[in-house]
C-alpha positions as a Markdown table, in Angstrom:
| # | Residue | x | y | z |
|---|---|---|---|---|
| 1 | Met | 112.8 | 139.9 | 7.9 |
| 2 | Ala | 110.2 | 137.2 | 8.4 |
| 3 | His | 112.3 | 134.8 | 6.3 |
| 4 | Ile | 115.4 | 135.6 | 8.3 |
| 5 | Asn | 113.5 | 135.0 | 11.6 |
| 6 | Lys | 112.2 | 131.6 | 10.4 |
| 7 | Glu | 115.8 | 130.5 | 9.5 |
| 8 | Leu | 116.9 | 131.7 | 12.9 |
| 9 | Glu | 114.1 | 129.8 | 14.6 |
| 10 | Ser | 115.2 | 126.7 | 12.9 |
| 11 | Val | 118.8 | 127.2 | 14.1 |
| 12 | Ala | 117.6 | 128.0 | 17.6 |
| 13 | Arg | 115.7 | 124.7 | 17.8 |
| 14 | Lys | 119.0 | 122.9 | 18.0 |
| 15 | Phe | 119.6 | 124.2 | 21.5 |
| 16 | Ser | 118.1 | 123.2 | 24.8 |
| 17 | Pro | 115.7 | 124.3 | 26.3 |
| 18 | Leu | 114.7 | 126.2 | 23.1 |
| 19 | Asp | 113.8 | 122.9 | 21.5 |
| 20 | Thr | 110.9 | 122.4 | 23.9 |
| 21 | Leu | 109.1 | 125.6 | 23.1 |
| 22 | Ser | 106.0 | 126.1 | 20.9 |
| 23 | Glu | 106.4 | 127.7 | 17.5 |
| 24 | Gln | 104.8 | 130.9 | 18.9 |
| 25 | His | 106.9 | 131.2 | 22.0 |
| 26 | Leu | 110.1 | 130.6 | 20.0 |
| 27 | Ser | 109.0 | 133.1 | 17.4 |
| 28 | Asp | 108.4 | 135.8 | 20.1 |
| 29 | Leu | 111.8 | 135.1 | 21.6 |
| 30 | Ile | 113.6 | 135.5 | 18.2 |
| 31 | Gln | 112.0 | 138.9 | 17.7 |
| 32 | Ser | 114.3 | 140.3 | 20.5 |
| 33 | Ala | 117.3 | 138.0 | 19.8 |
| 34 | Thr | 120.7 | 139.3 | 18.9 |
| 35 | Met | 123.2 | 137.4 | 16.6 |
| 36 | Arg | 126.8 | 138.6 | 16.7 |
| 37 | Asp | 129.9 | 137.7 | 14.8 |
| 38 | Leu | 133.1 | 138.1 | 16.9 |
| 39 | Pro | 136.8 | 137.6 | 16.1 |
| 40 | Ala | 139.1 | 135.2 | 17.9 |
| 41 | Gln | 140.4 | 136.2 | 21.3 |
| 42 | Arg | 137.3 | 138.2 | 22.2 |
| 43 | Val | 135.9 | 138.0 | 25.7 |
| 44 | Leu | 132.2 | 137.2 | 25.5 |
| 45 | Phe | 131.7 | 137.6 | 29.3 |
| 46 | Lys | 133.7 | 137.6 | 32.5 |
| 47 | Arg | 133.6 | 135.6 | 35.7 |
| 48 | Gly | 131.6 | 137.5 | 38.3 |
| 49 | Glu | 129.6 | 139.6 | 35.8 |
| 50 | Leu | 125.8 | 139.8 | 36.1 |
| 51 | Ser | 124.2 | 139.2 | 32.8 |
| 52 | Pro | 120.6 | 139.3 | 31.6 |
| 53 | Lys | 121.6 | 137.3 | 28.5 |
| 54 | Leu | 122.0 | 133.6 | 27.6 |
| 55 | Val | 124.7 | 133.1 | 24.9 |
| 56 | Phe | 124.4 | 130.1 | 22.5 |
| 57 | Leu | 127.3 | 129.2 | 20.3 |
| 58 | Leu | 126.3 | 128.9 | 16.6 |
| 59 | Glu | 129.8 | 128.7 | 15.0 |
| 60 | Gly | 133.4 | 128.4 | 16.2 |
| 61 | Gln | 135.0 | 127.5 | 19.5 |
| 62 | Val | 135.1 | 129.1 | 22.9 |
| 63 | Asp | 137.1 | 128.5 | 26.0 |
| 64 | Leu | 135.5 | 128.7 | 29.5 |
| 65 | Cys | 137.9 | 129.4 | 32.3 |
| 66 | Asp | 136.8 | 129.0 | 35.9 |
| 67 | Gln | 138.3 | 130.5 | 39.1 |
| 68 | His | 140.8 | 127.6 | 39.3 |
| 69 | Phe | 142.0 | 128.4 | 35.8 |
| 70 | Lys | 140.6 | 125.1 | 34.6 |
| 71 | Ile | 139.7 | 125.5 | 30.9 |
| 72 | Arg | 136.9 | 123.8 | 29.1 |
| 73 | Asn | 136.6 | 124.0 | 25.3 |
| 74 | Ile | 133.2 | 124.3 | 23.7 |
| 75 | Glu | 132.9 | 123.6 | 20.0 |
| 76 | Ala | 129.7 | 124.6 | 18.0 |
| 77 | Gly | 127.7 | 121.6 | 16.8 |
| 78 | Thr | 128.9 | 119.2 | 19.6 |
| 79 | Pro | 126.7 | 117.9 | 22.4 |
| 80 | Thr | 128.3 | 120.2 | 24.9 |
| 81 | Ala | 127.2 | 123.2 | 22.8 |
| 82 | Arg | 123.5 | 122.3 | 22.9 |
| 83 | Phe | 123.1 | 124.5 | 25.9 |
| 84 | Ser | 123.9 | 128.2 | 26.6 |
| 85 | Leu | 127.6 | 128.8 | 27.3 |
| 86 | Glu | 126.7 | 129.4 | 30.9 |
| 87 | Arg | 123.3 | 129.3 | 32.5 |
| 88 | Val | 124.0 | 131.1 | 35.8 |
| 89 | Ser | 124.4 | 134.7 | 36.7 |
| 90 | Pro | 126.8 | 136.1 | 38.0 |
| 91 | His | 129.0 | 134.1 | 35.7 |
| 92 | Gln | 131.3 | 131.5 | 37.2 |
| 93 | Cys | 133.6 | 131.4 | 34.2 |
| 94 | Thr | 135.2 | 133.8 | 31.7 |
| 95 | Ala | 134.3 | 133.0 | 28.0 |
| 96 | Ile | 137.0 | 133.7 | 25.4 |
| 97 | Ser | 136.6 | 132.9 | 21.7 |
| 98 | Thr | 139.5 | 130.8 | 20.4 |
| 99 | Thr | 138.4 | 131.1 | 16.7 |
| 100 | Pro | 136.0 | 133.5 | 15.0 |
| 101 | Val | 132.6 | 132.8 | 16.4 |
| 102 | Arg | 128.9 | 133.5 | 15.8 |
| 103 | Val | 126.7 | 133.6 | 18.9 |
| 104 | Leu | 123.0 | 134.0 | 19.5 |
| 105 | Glu | 122.0 | 136.1 | 22.6 |
| 106 | Leu | 118.5 | 135.8 | 24.2 |
| 107 | Asp | 117.1 | 137.5 | 27.3 |
| 108 | Ser | 117.4 | 134.9 | 30.1 |
| 109 | Asp | 114.1 | 136.1 | 31.8 |
| 110 | Gln | 112.2 | 135.8 | 28.6 |
| 111 | Val | 113.6 | 132.3 | 28.0 |
| 112 | Asp | 112.7 | 131.3 | 31.6 |
| 113 | Leu | 109.2 | 132.6 | 31.2 |
| 114 | Ala | 108.7 | 130.8 | 27.8 |
| 115 | Val | 109.9 | 127.5 | 29.2 |
| 116 | Thr | 107.8 | 127.8 | 32.3 |
| 117 | Trp | 104.8 | 128.7 | 30.1 |
| 118 | Ser | 105.4 | 125.7 | 27.9 |
| 119 | Gln | 105.6 | 123.3 | 30.8 |
| 120 | Ala | 102.7 | 124.9 | 32.6 |
| 121 | Thr | 100.4 | 124.8 | 29.6 |
| 122 | Thr | 101.1 | 121.1 | 29.0 |
| 123 | Tyr | 100.2 | 120.4 | 32.6 |
| 124 | Val | 97.0 | 122.5 | 32.5 |
| 125 | Val | 95.7 | 120.9 | 29.2 |
| 126 | Glu | 96.3 | 117.4 | 30.5 |
| 127 | Glu | 94.9 | 117.9 | 34.0 |
| 128 | Ile | 91.8 | 119.8 | 33.1 |
| 129 | Ser | 91.1 | 117.7 | 30.0 |
| 130 | Asn | 91.2 | 114.6 | 32.2 |
| 131 | Asp | 88.5 | 116.1 | 34.4 |
| 132 | Leu | 86.1 | 116.9 | 31.5 |
| 133 | Ala | 83.4 | 114.4 | 30.7 |
| 134 | His | 83.2 | 115.0 | 26.9 |
| 135 | Glu | 85.6 | 113.8 | 24.4 |
| 136 | Asn | 87.8 | 116.6 | 22.8 |
| 137 | Asp | 86.6 | 119.1 | 25.4 |
| 138 | Gly | 90.3 | 120.0 | 26.1 |
| 139 | Asp | 90.8 | 121.3 | 22.6 |
| 140 | Trp | 89.4 | 124.8 | 23.5 |
| 141 | Ile | 92.0 | 125.0 | 26.2 |
| 142 | Ala | 94.9 | 124.3 | 23.9 |
| 143 | Ser | 93.5 | 126.7 | 21.3 |
| 144 | Leu | 93.2 | 129.5 | 23.9 |
| 145 | Leu | 96.6 | 128.9 | 25.3 |
| 146 | Arg | 98.1 | 129.3 | 21.8 |
| 147 | Ser | 96.7 | 132.9 | 21.5 |
| 148 | His | 99.0 | 135.8 | 21.9 |
| 149 | Leu | 96.9 | 137.2 | 24.7 |
| 150 | Met | 97.4 | 134.2 | 27.0 |
| 151 | Gln | 101.2 | 134.4 | 26.8 |
| 152 | Asn | 101.1 | 137.4 | 29.0 |
| 153 | Val | 99.2 | 135.6 | 31.8 |
| 154 | Pro | 101.5 | 134.4 | 34.7 |
| 155 | Pro | 101.8 | 130.6 | 34.5 |
| 156 | Ser | 100.7 | 130.4 | 38.2 |
| 157 | His | 97.3 | 131.7 | 37.2 |
| 158 | Leu | 96.5 | 129.1 | 34.5 |
| 159 | Gln | 95.0 | 126.3 | 36.7 |
| 160 | Gln | 92.8 | 128.7 | 38.5 |
| 161 | Leu | 91.8 | 130.5 | 35.3 |
| 162 | Phe | 90.6 | 127.4 | 33.4 |
| 163 | Ser | 88.9 | 126.0 | 36.5 |
| 164 | Ser | 86.8 | 129.2 | 36.7 |
| 165 | Phe | 85.2 | 128.7 | 33.3 |
| 166 | Glu | 81.6 | 127.4 | 33.3 |
| 167 | Arg | 80.2 | 125.1 | 30.5 |
| 168 | Arg | 77.0 | 126.3 | 28.6 |
| 169 | Asp | 75.1 | 124.3 | 26.1 |
| 170 | Val | 73.7 | 126.6 | 23.3 |
| 171 | Arg | 71.4 | 126.2 | 20.4 |
| 172 | Thr | 71.2 | 127.5 | 16.8 |
| 173 | Asn | 70.1 | 131.2 | 16.5 |
| 174 | Gln | 70.6 | 131.7 | 20.3 |
| 175 | Val | 71.9 | 135.3 | 20.9 |
| 176 | Ile | 74.9 | 135.1 | 23.3 |
| 177 | Ile | 75.6 | 138.8 | 23.6 |
| 178 | Gln | 73.5 | 141.7 | 22.5 |
| 179 | Gln | 74.9 | 145.0 | 21.2 |
| 180 | Gly | 74.2 | 147.8 | 23.6 |
| 181 | Glu | 73.8 | 145.5 | 26.7 |
| 182 | Asp | 76.2 | 145.5 | 29.7 |
| 183 | Gly | 78.9 | 142.9 | 29.5 |
| 184 | Asp | 79.1 | 140.2 | 32.2 |
| 185 | His | 81.0 | 137.3 | 30.7 |
| 186 | Phe | 83.9 | 136.3 | 28.4 |
| 187 | Phe | 83.3 | 133.4 | 26.1 |
| 188 | Val | 85.3 | 130.7 | 24.3 |
| 189 | Ile | 83.6 | 128.5 | 21.8 |
| 190 | Gln | 84.3 | 124.9 | 22.8 |
| 191 | Arg | 82.2 | 123.5 | 20.0 |
| 192 | Gly | 80.0 | 125.1 | 17.4 |
| 193 | Leu | 79.8 | 128.1 | 15.1 |
| 194 | Ala | 78.7 | 131.8 | 15.6 |
| 195 | Ile | 78.4 | 135.0 | 13.7 |
| 196 | Val | 79.3 | 138.5 | 14.9 |
| 197 | Met | 77.0 | 141.4 | 13.8 |
| 198 | Arg | 77.0 | 145.1 | 14.4 |
| 199 | Thr | 74.2 | 147.6 | 13.8 |
| 200 | Asp | 75.5 | 151.0 | 12.7 |
| 201 | Ala | 74.0 | 154.5 | 13.4 |
| 202 | Thr | 71.6 | 154.2 | 10.4 |
| 203 | Gly | 70.2 | 150.9 | 11.7 |
| 204 | Val | 71.9 | 148.7 | 9.1 |
| 205 | Glu | 73.2 | 145.4 | 10.5 |
| 206 | Arg | 76.5 | 144.2 | 9.1 |
| 207 | Glu | 78.4 | 140.9 | 9.5 |
| 208 | Leu | 81.9 | 141.5 | 11.1 |
| 209 | Ala | 83.2 | 137.9 | 11.6 |
| 210 | Arg | 82.4 | 134.2 | 11.8 |
| 211 | Leu | 83.7 | 132.3 | 14.8 |
| 212 | Gly | 84.4 | 128.6 | 15.4 |
| 213 | Ser | 85.9 | 126.2 | 17.9 |
| 214 | Gly | 88.7 | 127.8 | 19.9 |
| 215 | Asp | 87.6 | 131.4 | 19.1 |
| 216 | Phe | 86.8 | 133.8 | 21.9 |
| 217 | Phe | 84.7 | 136.9 | 22.3 |
| 218 | Gly | 83.1 | 139.3 | 24.7 |
| 219 | Glu | 86.4 | 140.7 | 26.2 |
| 220 | Asp | 86.0 | 144.3 | 24.9 |
| 221 | Ala | 83.2 | 145.4 | 27.2 |
| 222 | Leu | 84.8 | 143.7 | 30.2 |
| 223 | Ile | 88.1 | 145.6 | 29.7 |
| 224 | Ser | 86.7 | 149.0 | 29.0 |
| 225 | Asp | 83.7 | 148.6 | 31.3 |
| 226 | Thr | 81.3 | 149.7 | 28.6 |
| 227 | Val | 78.3 | 148.1 | 26.8 |
| 228 | Arg | 78.6 | 145.4 | 24.1 |
| 229 | Asn | 79.7 | 146.8 | 20.8 |
| 230 | Ala | 78.4 | 143.9 | 18.7 |
| 231 | Thr | 75.9 | 141.0 | 18.8 |
| 232 | Val | 77.0 | 137.4 | 18.7 |
| 233 | Arg | 74.6 | 134.7 | 17.6 |
| 234 | Met | 75.1 | 131.0 | 17.3 |
| 235 | Thr | 74.7 | 129.5 | 13.8 |
| 236 | Ser | 74.8 | 126.0 | 15.1 |
| 237 | Asp | 74.2 | 124.0 | 18.3 |
| 238 | Gly | 77.3 | 124.0 | 20.4 |
| 239 | Val | 79.0 | 124.5 | 23.7 |
| 240 | Leu | 80.5 | 127.7 | 25.2 |
| 241 | Met | 82.9 | 128.1 | 28.1 |
| 242 | Ala | 82.0 | 131.2 | 30.0 |
| 243 | Leu | 84.2 | 133.3 | 32.5 |
| 244 | Asn | 82.4 | 135.8 | 34.6 |
| 245 | Lys | 83.4 | 139.5 | 34.8 |
| 246 | Ala | 85.1 | 139.4 | 38.2 |
| 247 | Ser | 87.2 | 136.3 | 37.3 |
| 248 | Phe | 88.1 | 137.7 | 33.9 |
| 249 | Arg | 89.4 | 140.9 | 35.4 |
| 250 | Arg | 91.3 | 139.2 | 38.2 |
| 251 | Leu | 92.8 | 136.4 | 36.2 |
| 252 | Leu | 93.1 | 137.8 | 32.7 |
| 253 | Lys | 92.9 | 141.6 | 32.6 |
| 254 | Asp | 94.9 | 142.6 | 35.7 |
| 255 | Pro | 97.9 | 140.4 | 35.0 |
| 256 | Val | 98.0 | 141.3 | 31.3 |
| 257 | Ile | 97.7 | 145.1 | 31.3 |
| 258 | Glu | 100.8 | 146.9 | 32.6 |
| 259 | Tyr | 100.9 | 150.5 | 33.6 |
| 260 | Val | 104.0 | 152.8 | 33.4 |
| 261 | Thr | 104.6 | 156.4 | 34.5 |
| 262 | Pro | 106.4 | 159.0 | 32.4 |
| 263 | Lys | 109.4 | 158.5 | 34.7 |
| 264 | Gln | 109.5 | 154.8 | 34.2 |
| 265 | Leu | 109.1 | 155.3 | 30.4 |
| 266 | Ser | 112.4 | 157.2 | 30.3 |
| 267 | Thr | 114.1 | 154.0 | 31.5 |
| 268 | Phe | 112.7 | 151.7 | 28.9 |
| 269 | Lys | 115.4 | 149.5 | 27.4 |
| 270 | Asn | 113.5 | 148.7 | 24.2 |
| 271 | Arg | 112.4 | 151.2 | 21.6 |
| 272 | His | 108.8 | 152.5 | 22.2 |
| 273 | Gln | 106.1 | 154.6 | 20.5 |
| 274 | Ile | 103.4 | 156.5 | 22.3 |
| 275 | Leu | 100.0 | 155.8 | 20.8 |
| 276 | Asp | 96.8 | 157.9 | 21.1 |
| 277 | Val | 93.6 | 155.9 | 20.5 |
| 278 | Arg | 91.2 | 158.8 | 20.8 |
| 279 | Leu | 89.0 | 160.0 | 17.9 |
| 280 | Glu | 90.5 | 162.8 | 15.9 |
| 281 | Ser | 87.5 | 164.9 | 16.8 |
| 282 | Glu | 88.5 | 164.7 | 20.5 |
| 283 | Leu | 91.8 | 166.5 | 20.0 |
| 284 | Thr | 91.6 | 170.1 | 21.2 |
| 285 | Pro | 92.2 | 173.0 | 18.8 |
| 286 | Asn | 95.6 | 173.7 | 20.4 |
| 287 | Glu | 96.7 | 170.1 | 20.6 |
| 288 | Ala | 99.2 | 168.8 | 18.2 |
| 289 | Met | 98.4 | 165.6 | 16.3 |
| 290 | Pro | 100.1 | 162.7 | 18.1 |
| 291 | Asn | 103.1 | 161.0 | 16.4 |
| 292 | Leu | 101.0 | 157.9 | 16.2 |
| 293 | His | 97.3 | 158.2 | 16.3 |
| 294 | Ile | 95.0 | 155.2 | 15.6 |
| 295 | Pro | 91.4 | 155.5 | 16.8 |
| 296 | Leu | 90.4 | 152.5 | 18.9 |
| 297 | Ser | 87.8 | 151.5 | 16.4 |
| 298 | Glu | 90.5 | 151.0 | 13.8 |
| 299 | Leu | 93.1 | 149.4 | 16.0 |
| 300 | Arg | 92.3 | 145.7 | 15.3 |
| 301 | Gln | 92.3 | 146.2 | 11.6 |
| 302 | Arg | 95.6 | 148.2 | 11.6 |
| 303 | Ala | 97.6 | 146.2 | 14.1 |
| 304 | Ala | 99.3 | 144.3 | 11.3 |
| 305 | Glu | 100.9 | 147.6 | 10.1 |
| 306 | Leu | 102.7 | 148.1 | 13.4 |
| 307 | Asp | 106.3 | 147.2 | 14.2 |
| 308 | Ala | 106.6 | 144.1 | 16.4 |
| 309 | Ala | 110.0 | 145.3 | 17.6 |
| 310 | Leu | 108.5 | 148.3 | 19.3 |
| 311 | Thr | 106.7 | 148.6 | 22.6 |
| 312 | Tyr | 103.5 | 150.6 | 22.1 |
| 313 | Val | 102.6 | 152.9 | 25.0 |
| 314 | Val | 98.9 | 153.7 | 24.9 |
| 315 | His | 98.3 | 157.2 | 26.5 |
| 316 | Gln | 95.7 | 157.2 | 29.3 |
| 317 | Asn | 94.1 | 160.4 | 27.9 |
| 318 | Ala | 91.7 | 158.0 | 26.2 |
| 319 | Gly | 90.3 | 156.8 | 29.6 |
| 320 | Arg | 89.2 | 153.2 | 29.7 |
| 321 | Arg | 89.8 | 152.9 | 26.0 |
| 322 | Ala | 93.6 | 153.0 | 26.7 |
| 323 | Glu | 93.3 | 149.7 | 28.6 |
| 324 | Leu | 91.3 | 148.1 | 25.8 |
| 325 | Gly | 93.8 | 149.5 | 23.2 |
| 326 | Ala | 96.8 | 147.8 | 25.1 |
| 327 | Tyr | 94.8 | 144.6 | 25.4 |
| 328 | Leu | 93.9 | 144.5 | 21.7 |
| 329 | Leu | 97.6 | 145.1 | 20.7 |
| 330 | Gln | 98.7 | 142.3 | 23.0 |
| 331 | Glu | 96.0 | 140.1 | 21.5 |
| 332 | Ala | 97.6 | 140.8 | 18.1 |
| 333 | Gly | 101.0 | 139.7 | 19.4 |
| 334 | Leu | 102.5 | 143.2 | 20.0 |
| 335 | Gln | 104.1 | 144.6 | 23.2 |
| 336 | Ala | 101.8 | 147.2 | 24.7 |
| 337 | Val | 101.5 | 149.1 | 28.0 |
| 338 | Val | 99.3 | 152.0 | 29.3 |
| 339 | Leu | 100.9 | 155.3 | 30.1 |
| 340 | Lys | 99.6 | 156.8 | 33.3 |
| 341 | Ser | 98.9 | 160.6 | 33.0 |
| 342 | Ser | 100.5 | 161.0 | 36.5 |
| 343 | Ala | 102.7 | 159.0 | 38.8 |
């Protein structure tokens, strides 16, 4: 499937505005794309129809007929076929295949968001980088923007988000966050190296990860409103960019985490799976094991096992951990929402 998607991404890059998108944005769009083979004399869409899809012609020929019965022929591979067959809704033309055709269908809202994101991020990197005094200080911005997490942030928030970060010079062996303490900031490493350590119940400290420029940390405690679950210590001199708790919640957490009710869930267009992130020991004796149960502590490690075509609905029975679970899944590039226990 991954190989097929890569081939489809290469084909999609021949079209505008898909050719302007980053590799990650285009890859995400292709995950929900539909490719169809249709015979000649098939109506692809009708004039006056509302459509959530953009249709790109990969092979064959299509006639577009407007309200005055003026016909325009579109042939795959020609300059006029570089765009979707029609970019407005409701449609102003009827599209009929004149030969067997192959078409690629993409959600128009998703395309619009991806293009907006692409242009907005370019602007943000250039504008904020120009305001920074140190050479290459804009690299951390570009790195963070490439993360899956940031792709769920509204483009209108970007300028304010990055302007809210504060620069901190740090030294080798400086402890940035301490396990067990309250969380008050989210950090991105602008320059330098760090190590993540966790002390278990027996008092043994273990290394969890090593971080470098562009990596971020500290979000878990801010989302779940709990204490730090690990210690992060610098292993070199460096520079961190810090975002305080209030700004993190307003600009990063609140726009990213979506809540749905059971009633709204019944109308979901995409396939979905309800996920329980509680510990197995928390299930009551009379409670059936959930269809999908992954304790929060294992979610990061097991995210790669999950199906990117599904929307994961994290049940709110886990309290604040449900929000963190949805956040971690989005950070891993998956679609995730939180299911409210009541409307």
